[in-house]
Short mmCIF file of C-alpha atoms in Angstrom, two decimals:
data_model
loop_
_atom_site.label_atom_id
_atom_site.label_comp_id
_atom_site.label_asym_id
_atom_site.label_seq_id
_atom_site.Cartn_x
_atom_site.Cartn_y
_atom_site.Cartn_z
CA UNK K 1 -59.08 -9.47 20.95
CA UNK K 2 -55.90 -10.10 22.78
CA UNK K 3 -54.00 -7.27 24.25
CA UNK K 4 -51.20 -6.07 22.64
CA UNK K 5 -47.48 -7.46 24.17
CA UNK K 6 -44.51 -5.89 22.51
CA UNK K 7 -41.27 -8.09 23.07
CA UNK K 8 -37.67 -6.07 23.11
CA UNK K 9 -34.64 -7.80 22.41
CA UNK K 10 -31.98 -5.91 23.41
CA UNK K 11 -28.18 -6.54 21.90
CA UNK K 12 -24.92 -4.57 23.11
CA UNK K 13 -25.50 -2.00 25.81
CA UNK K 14 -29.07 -2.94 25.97
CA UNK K 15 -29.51 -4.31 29.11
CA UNK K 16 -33.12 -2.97 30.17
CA UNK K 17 -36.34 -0.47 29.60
CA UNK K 18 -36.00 2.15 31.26
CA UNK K 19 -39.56 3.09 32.52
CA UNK K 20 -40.93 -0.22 33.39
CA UNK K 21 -43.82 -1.06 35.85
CA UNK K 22 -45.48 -4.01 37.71
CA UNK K 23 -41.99 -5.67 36.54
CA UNK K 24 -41.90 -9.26 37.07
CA UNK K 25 -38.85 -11.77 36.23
CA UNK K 26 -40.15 -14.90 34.79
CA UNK K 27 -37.64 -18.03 33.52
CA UNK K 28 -39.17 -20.27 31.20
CA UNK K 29 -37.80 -23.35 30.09
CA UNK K 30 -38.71 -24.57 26.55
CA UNK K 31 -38.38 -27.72 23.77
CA UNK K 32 -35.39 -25.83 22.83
CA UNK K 33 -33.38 -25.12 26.16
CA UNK K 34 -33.26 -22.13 28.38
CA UNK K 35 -33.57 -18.81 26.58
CA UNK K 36 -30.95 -16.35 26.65
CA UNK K 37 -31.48 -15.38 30.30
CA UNK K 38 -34.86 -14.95 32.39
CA UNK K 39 -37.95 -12.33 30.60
CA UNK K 40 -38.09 -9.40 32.35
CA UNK K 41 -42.06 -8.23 32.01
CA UNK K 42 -43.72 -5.11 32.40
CA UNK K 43 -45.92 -1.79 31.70
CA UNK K 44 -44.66 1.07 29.68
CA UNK K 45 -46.74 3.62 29.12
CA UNK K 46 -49.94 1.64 29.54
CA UNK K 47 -48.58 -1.30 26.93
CA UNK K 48 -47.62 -4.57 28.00
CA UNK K 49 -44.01 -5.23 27.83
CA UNK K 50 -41.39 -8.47 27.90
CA UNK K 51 -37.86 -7.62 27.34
CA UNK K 52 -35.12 -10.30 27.15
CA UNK K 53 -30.78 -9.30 26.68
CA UNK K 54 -30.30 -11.36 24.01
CA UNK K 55 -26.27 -12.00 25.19
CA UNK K 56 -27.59 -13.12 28.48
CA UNK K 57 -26.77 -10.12 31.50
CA UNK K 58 -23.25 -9.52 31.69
CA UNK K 59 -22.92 -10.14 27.64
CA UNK K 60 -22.68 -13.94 28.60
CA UNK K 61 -23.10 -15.61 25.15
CA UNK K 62 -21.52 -15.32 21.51
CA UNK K 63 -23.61 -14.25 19.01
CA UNK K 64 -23.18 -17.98 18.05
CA UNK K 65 -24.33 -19.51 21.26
CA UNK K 66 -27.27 -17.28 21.54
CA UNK K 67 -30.21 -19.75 21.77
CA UNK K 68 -32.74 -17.73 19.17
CA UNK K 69 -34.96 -21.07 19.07
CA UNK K 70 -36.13 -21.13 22.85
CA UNK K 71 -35.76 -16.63 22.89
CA UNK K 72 -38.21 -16.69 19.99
CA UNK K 73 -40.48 -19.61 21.74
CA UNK K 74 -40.06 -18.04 24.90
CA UNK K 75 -41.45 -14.80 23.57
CA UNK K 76 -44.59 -16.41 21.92
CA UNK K 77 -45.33 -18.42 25.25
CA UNK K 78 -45.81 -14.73 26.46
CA UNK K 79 -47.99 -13.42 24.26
CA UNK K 80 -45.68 -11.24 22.75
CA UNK K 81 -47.15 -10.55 18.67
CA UNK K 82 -44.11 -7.74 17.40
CA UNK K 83 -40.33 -8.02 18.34
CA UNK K 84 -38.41 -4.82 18.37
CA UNK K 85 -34.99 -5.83 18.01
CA UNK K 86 -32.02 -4.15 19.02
CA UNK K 87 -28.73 -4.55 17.29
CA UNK K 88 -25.35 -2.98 17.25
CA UNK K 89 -23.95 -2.91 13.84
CA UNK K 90 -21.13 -1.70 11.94
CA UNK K 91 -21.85 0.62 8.79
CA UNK K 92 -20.98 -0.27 5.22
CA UNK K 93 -21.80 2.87 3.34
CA UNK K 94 -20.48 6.26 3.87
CA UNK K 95 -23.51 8.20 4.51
CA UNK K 96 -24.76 5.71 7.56
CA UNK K 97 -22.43 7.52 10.07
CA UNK K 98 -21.40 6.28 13.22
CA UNK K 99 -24.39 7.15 15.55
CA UNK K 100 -26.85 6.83 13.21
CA UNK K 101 -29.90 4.75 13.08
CA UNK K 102 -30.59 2.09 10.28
CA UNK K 103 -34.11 0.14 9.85
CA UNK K 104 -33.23 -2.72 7.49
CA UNK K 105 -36.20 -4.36 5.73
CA UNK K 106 -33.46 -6.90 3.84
CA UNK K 107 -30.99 -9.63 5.44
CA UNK K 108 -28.43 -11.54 3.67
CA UNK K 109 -27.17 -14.46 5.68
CA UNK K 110 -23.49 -15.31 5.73
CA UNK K 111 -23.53 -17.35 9.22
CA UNK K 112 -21.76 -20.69 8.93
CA UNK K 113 -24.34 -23.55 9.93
CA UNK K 114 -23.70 -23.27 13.44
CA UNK K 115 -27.08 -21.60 14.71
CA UNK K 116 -30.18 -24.10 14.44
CA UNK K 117 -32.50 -21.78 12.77
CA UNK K 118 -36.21 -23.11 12.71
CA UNK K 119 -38.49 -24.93 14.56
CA UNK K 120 -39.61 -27.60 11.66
CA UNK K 121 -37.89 -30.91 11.65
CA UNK K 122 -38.63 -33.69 13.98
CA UNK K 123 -41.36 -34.92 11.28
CA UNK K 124 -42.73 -31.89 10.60
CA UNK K 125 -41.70 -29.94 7.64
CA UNK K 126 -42.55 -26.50 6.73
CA UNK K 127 -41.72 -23.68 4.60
CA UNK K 128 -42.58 -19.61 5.21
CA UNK K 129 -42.35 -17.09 2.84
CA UNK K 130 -39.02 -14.92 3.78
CA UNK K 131 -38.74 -12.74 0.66
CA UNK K 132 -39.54 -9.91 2.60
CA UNK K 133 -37.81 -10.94 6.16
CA UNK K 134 -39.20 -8.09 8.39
CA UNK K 135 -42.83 -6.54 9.17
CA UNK K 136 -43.41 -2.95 7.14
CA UNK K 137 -45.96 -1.85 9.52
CA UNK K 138 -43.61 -2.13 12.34
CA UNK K 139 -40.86 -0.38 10.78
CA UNK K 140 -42.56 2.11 9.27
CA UNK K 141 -43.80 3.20 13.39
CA UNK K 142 -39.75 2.13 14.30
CA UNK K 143 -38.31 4.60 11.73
CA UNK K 144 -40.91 7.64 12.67
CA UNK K 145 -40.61 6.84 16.33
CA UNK K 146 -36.64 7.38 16.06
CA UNK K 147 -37.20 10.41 14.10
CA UNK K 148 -39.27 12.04 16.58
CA UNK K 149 -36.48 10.97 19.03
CA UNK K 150 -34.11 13.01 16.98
CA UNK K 151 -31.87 10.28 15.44
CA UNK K 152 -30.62 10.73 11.95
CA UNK K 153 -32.57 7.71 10.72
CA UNK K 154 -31.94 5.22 7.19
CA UNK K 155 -35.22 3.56 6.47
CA UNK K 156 -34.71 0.35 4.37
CA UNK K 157 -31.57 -1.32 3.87
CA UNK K 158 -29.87 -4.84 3.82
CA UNK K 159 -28.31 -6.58 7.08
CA UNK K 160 -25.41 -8.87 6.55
CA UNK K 161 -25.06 -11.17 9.33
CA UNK K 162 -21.63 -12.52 9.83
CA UNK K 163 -21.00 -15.52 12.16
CA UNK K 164 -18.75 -14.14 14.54
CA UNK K 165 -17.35 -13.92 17.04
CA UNK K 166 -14.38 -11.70 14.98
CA UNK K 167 -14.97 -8.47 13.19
CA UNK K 168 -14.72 -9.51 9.36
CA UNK K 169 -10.85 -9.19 7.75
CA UNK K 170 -10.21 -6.52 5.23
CA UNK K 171 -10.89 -7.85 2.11
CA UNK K 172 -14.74 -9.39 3.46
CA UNK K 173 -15.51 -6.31 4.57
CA UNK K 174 -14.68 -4.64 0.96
CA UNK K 175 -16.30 -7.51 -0.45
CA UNK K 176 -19.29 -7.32 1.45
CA UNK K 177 -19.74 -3.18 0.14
CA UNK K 178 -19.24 -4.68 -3.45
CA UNK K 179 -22.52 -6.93 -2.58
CA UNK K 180 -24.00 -3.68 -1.82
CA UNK K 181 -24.99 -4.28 1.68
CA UNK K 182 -25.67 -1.35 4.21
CA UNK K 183 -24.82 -2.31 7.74
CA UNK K 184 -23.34 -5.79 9.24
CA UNK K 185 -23.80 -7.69 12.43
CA UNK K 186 -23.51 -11.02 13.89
CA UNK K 187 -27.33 -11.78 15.75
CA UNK K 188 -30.43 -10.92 13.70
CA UNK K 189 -30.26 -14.25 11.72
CA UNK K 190 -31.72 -16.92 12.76
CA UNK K 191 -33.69 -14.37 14.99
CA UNK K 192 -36.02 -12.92 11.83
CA UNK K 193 -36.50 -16.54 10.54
CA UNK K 194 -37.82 -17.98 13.96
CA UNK K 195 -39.88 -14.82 14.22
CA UNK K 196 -41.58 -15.48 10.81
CA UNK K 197 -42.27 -19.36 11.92
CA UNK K 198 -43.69 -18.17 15.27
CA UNK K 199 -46.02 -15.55 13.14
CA UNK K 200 -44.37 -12.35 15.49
CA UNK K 201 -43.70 -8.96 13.89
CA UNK K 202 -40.04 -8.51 13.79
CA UNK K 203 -38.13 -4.92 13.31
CA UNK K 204 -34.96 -3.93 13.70
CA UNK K 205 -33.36 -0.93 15.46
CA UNK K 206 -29.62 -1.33 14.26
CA UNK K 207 -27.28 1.17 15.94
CA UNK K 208 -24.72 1.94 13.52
CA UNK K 209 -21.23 1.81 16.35
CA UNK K 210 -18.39 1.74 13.35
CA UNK K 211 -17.09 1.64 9.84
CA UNK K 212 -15.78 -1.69 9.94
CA UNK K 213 -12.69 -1.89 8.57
CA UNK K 214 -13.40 -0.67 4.95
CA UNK K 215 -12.96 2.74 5.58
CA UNK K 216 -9.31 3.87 5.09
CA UNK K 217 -10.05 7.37 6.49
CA UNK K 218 -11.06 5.64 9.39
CA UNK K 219 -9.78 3.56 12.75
CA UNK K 220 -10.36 0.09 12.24
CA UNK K 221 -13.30 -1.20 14.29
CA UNK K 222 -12.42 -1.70 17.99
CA UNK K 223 -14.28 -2.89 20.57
CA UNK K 224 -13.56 0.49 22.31
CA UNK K 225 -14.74 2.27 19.82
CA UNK K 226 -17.99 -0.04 19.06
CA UNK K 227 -18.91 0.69 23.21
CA UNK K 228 -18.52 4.32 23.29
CA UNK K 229 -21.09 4.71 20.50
CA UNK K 230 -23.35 2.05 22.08
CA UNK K 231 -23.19 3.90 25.19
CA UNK K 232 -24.41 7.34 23.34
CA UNK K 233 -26.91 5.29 21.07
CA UNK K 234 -28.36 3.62 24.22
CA UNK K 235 -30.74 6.01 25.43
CA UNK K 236 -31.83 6.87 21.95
CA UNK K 237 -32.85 3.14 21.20
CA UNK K 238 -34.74 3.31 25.02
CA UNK K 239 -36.56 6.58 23.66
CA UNK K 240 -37.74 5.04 20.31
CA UNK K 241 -39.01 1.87 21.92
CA UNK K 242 -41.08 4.27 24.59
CA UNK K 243 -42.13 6.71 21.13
CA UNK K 244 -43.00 3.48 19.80
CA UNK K 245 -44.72 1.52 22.15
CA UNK K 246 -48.56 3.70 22.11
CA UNK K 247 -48.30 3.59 17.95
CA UNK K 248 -48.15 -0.50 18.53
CA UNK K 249 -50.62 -1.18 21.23
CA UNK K 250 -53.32 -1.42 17.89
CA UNK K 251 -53.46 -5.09 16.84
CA UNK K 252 -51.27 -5.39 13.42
CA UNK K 253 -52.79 -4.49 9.92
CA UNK K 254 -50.41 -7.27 8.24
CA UNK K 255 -50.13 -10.73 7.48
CA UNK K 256 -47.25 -11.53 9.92
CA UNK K 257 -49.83 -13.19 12.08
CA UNK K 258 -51.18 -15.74 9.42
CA UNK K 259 -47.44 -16.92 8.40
CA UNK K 260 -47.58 -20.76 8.84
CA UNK K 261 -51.27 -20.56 7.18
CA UNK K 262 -50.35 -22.21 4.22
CA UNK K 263 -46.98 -23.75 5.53
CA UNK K 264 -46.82 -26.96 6.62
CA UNK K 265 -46.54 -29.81 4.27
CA UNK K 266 -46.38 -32.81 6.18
CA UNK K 267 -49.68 -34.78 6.76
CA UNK K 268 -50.90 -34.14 10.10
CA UNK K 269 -51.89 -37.77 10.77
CA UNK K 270 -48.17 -38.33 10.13
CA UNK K 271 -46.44 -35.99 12.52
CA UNK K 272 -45.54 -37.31 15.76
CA UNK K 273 -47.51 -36.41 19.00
CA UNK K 274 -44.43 -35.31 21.04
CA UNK K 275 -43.31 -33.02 18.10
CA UNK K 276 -47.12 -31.40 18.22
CA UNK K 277 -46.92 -30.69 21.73
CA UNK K 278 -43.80 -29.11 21.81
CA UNK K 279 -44.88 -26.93 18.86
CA UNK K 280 -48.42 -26.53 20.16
CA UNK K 281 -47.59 -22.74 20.88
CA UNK K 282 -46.56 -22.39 17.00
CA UNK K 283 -48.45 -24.38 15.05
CA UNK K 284 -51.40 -25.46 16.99
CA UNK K 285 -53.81 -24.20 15.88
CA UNK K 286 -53.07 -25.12 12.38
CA UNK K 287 -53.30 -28.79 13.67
CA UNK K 288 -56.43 -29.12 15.62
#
């Protein structure tokens, strides 16, 4: 059995894991570009480790030009089998209070066709079940890890994910709490889909920083306001990925690992050899 390699991605304010040993920097190049910036690996607490700041160090890259395709292929190249992502989002319902901590197990998508969002294509075609978009065995050890770190913790929940780079006007955001949505960010979609493809537990962490702009008894959402709450929520996300990390060393219980079983349609006499090497990390060994 293979050991266990947890990925992070971290989003606003989430720079590195605290706690790290035997680090090493590795920069990978992939079928899909360079990834976000180079994989920083490591030990925590006895449990292998690859962390990558999804906005590049120094907050480089809009949530638009984020490349999720080669972050997500970068991450199975290492071995990594769960993703713990890290998210700053802005709360839609009055009970998720700024400083809180939401694990979503829904996403609704409202990007605009700018982010390339799977790895089929190129003469292979291929559909994954997304109906339920993240891993409940993960989230279930996410949510208990950030109790025990003291957060005031949501469990369940939908994600809207806006395209960005602006905070949503007025009447979206009102809109949006109509649709009955619980927090809203700008980076976990295409990231959950390519997760699925590449069979990796995904989970989010979403730090709630704001009220959008929804709440009249509120400020309206400022990017001073969003970093002063990332800054406290921070070192709570670093403790719940340590709290989390010896629950996840076990290999998973679920099926997140057998996604692309019954996925690809195309005939695999018919798909071109170029497109199976590039994908031979991901769908390999489906096609031997």
């Amino acid at each position: 059995m293979a050991e266990m390699t947890i990925g992070v991605i971290g989003g606003s304010g989430l720079y590195e894991i605290e706690g790290l040993t035997d680090i090493n920097e590795v920069r990978l190049e992939t079928p899909f570009g360079a990834p976000s910036d180079a994989f920083i690996t490591g030990m925590l607490d006895g449990v292998k480790m690859v962390f990558l700041p999804r906005h590049g160090r120094g907050h480089r890259l809009l949530p638009s030009e984020v490349p999720y395709r080669a972050n997500i292929y970068g991450m199975k190249l290492l071995g990594v089998q769960r993703i713990i992502s890290v998210s700053a989002v802005g709360s839609m319902k009055e009970e998720i209070v700024p400083g809180h901590i939401v694990i979503p197990d829904q996403f609704f998508d409202r990007t605009q066709g700018k982010r390339a969002s799977t790895f089929f294509g190129n003469g292979v075609v291929g559909h994954v079940q997304f109906a339920d978009p993240v891993c409940p065995e993960l989230c279930s050890v996410l949510a208990e890890s950030a109790r025990r770190a003291g957060a005031t913790v949501h469990c369940g929940g939908t994600y809207i994910c806006i395209e960005g780079p602006n905070f949503s006007t007025r009447a979206e955001s009102r809109i949006f709490r109509g649709w009955g949505v619980d927090v809203i960010g700008m980076t976990n979609l295409p990231e959950a889909r390519l997760a699925r493809e590449a069979e990796i537990c995904y989970g989010t962490v979403a730090l709630a920083t704001d009220y959008d702009c929804w709440h009249e008894g509120h400020d309206d959402v400022s990017v001073e306001a969003v970093l002063a709450i990332i800054r406290q929520n921070v070192a709570m996300a670093r403790d719940i990925i340590r709290l989390s990390s010896g629950s996840l060393a076990a290999q998973p219980g679920c099926g997140c690992g057998e996604s692309l079983k019954y996925a690809v349609m195309t005939d695999h006499s018919m798909i071109p050899q170029l497109t199976k090497e590039d994908l031979a990390p991901i769908l390999g060994k489906y096609l031997s």
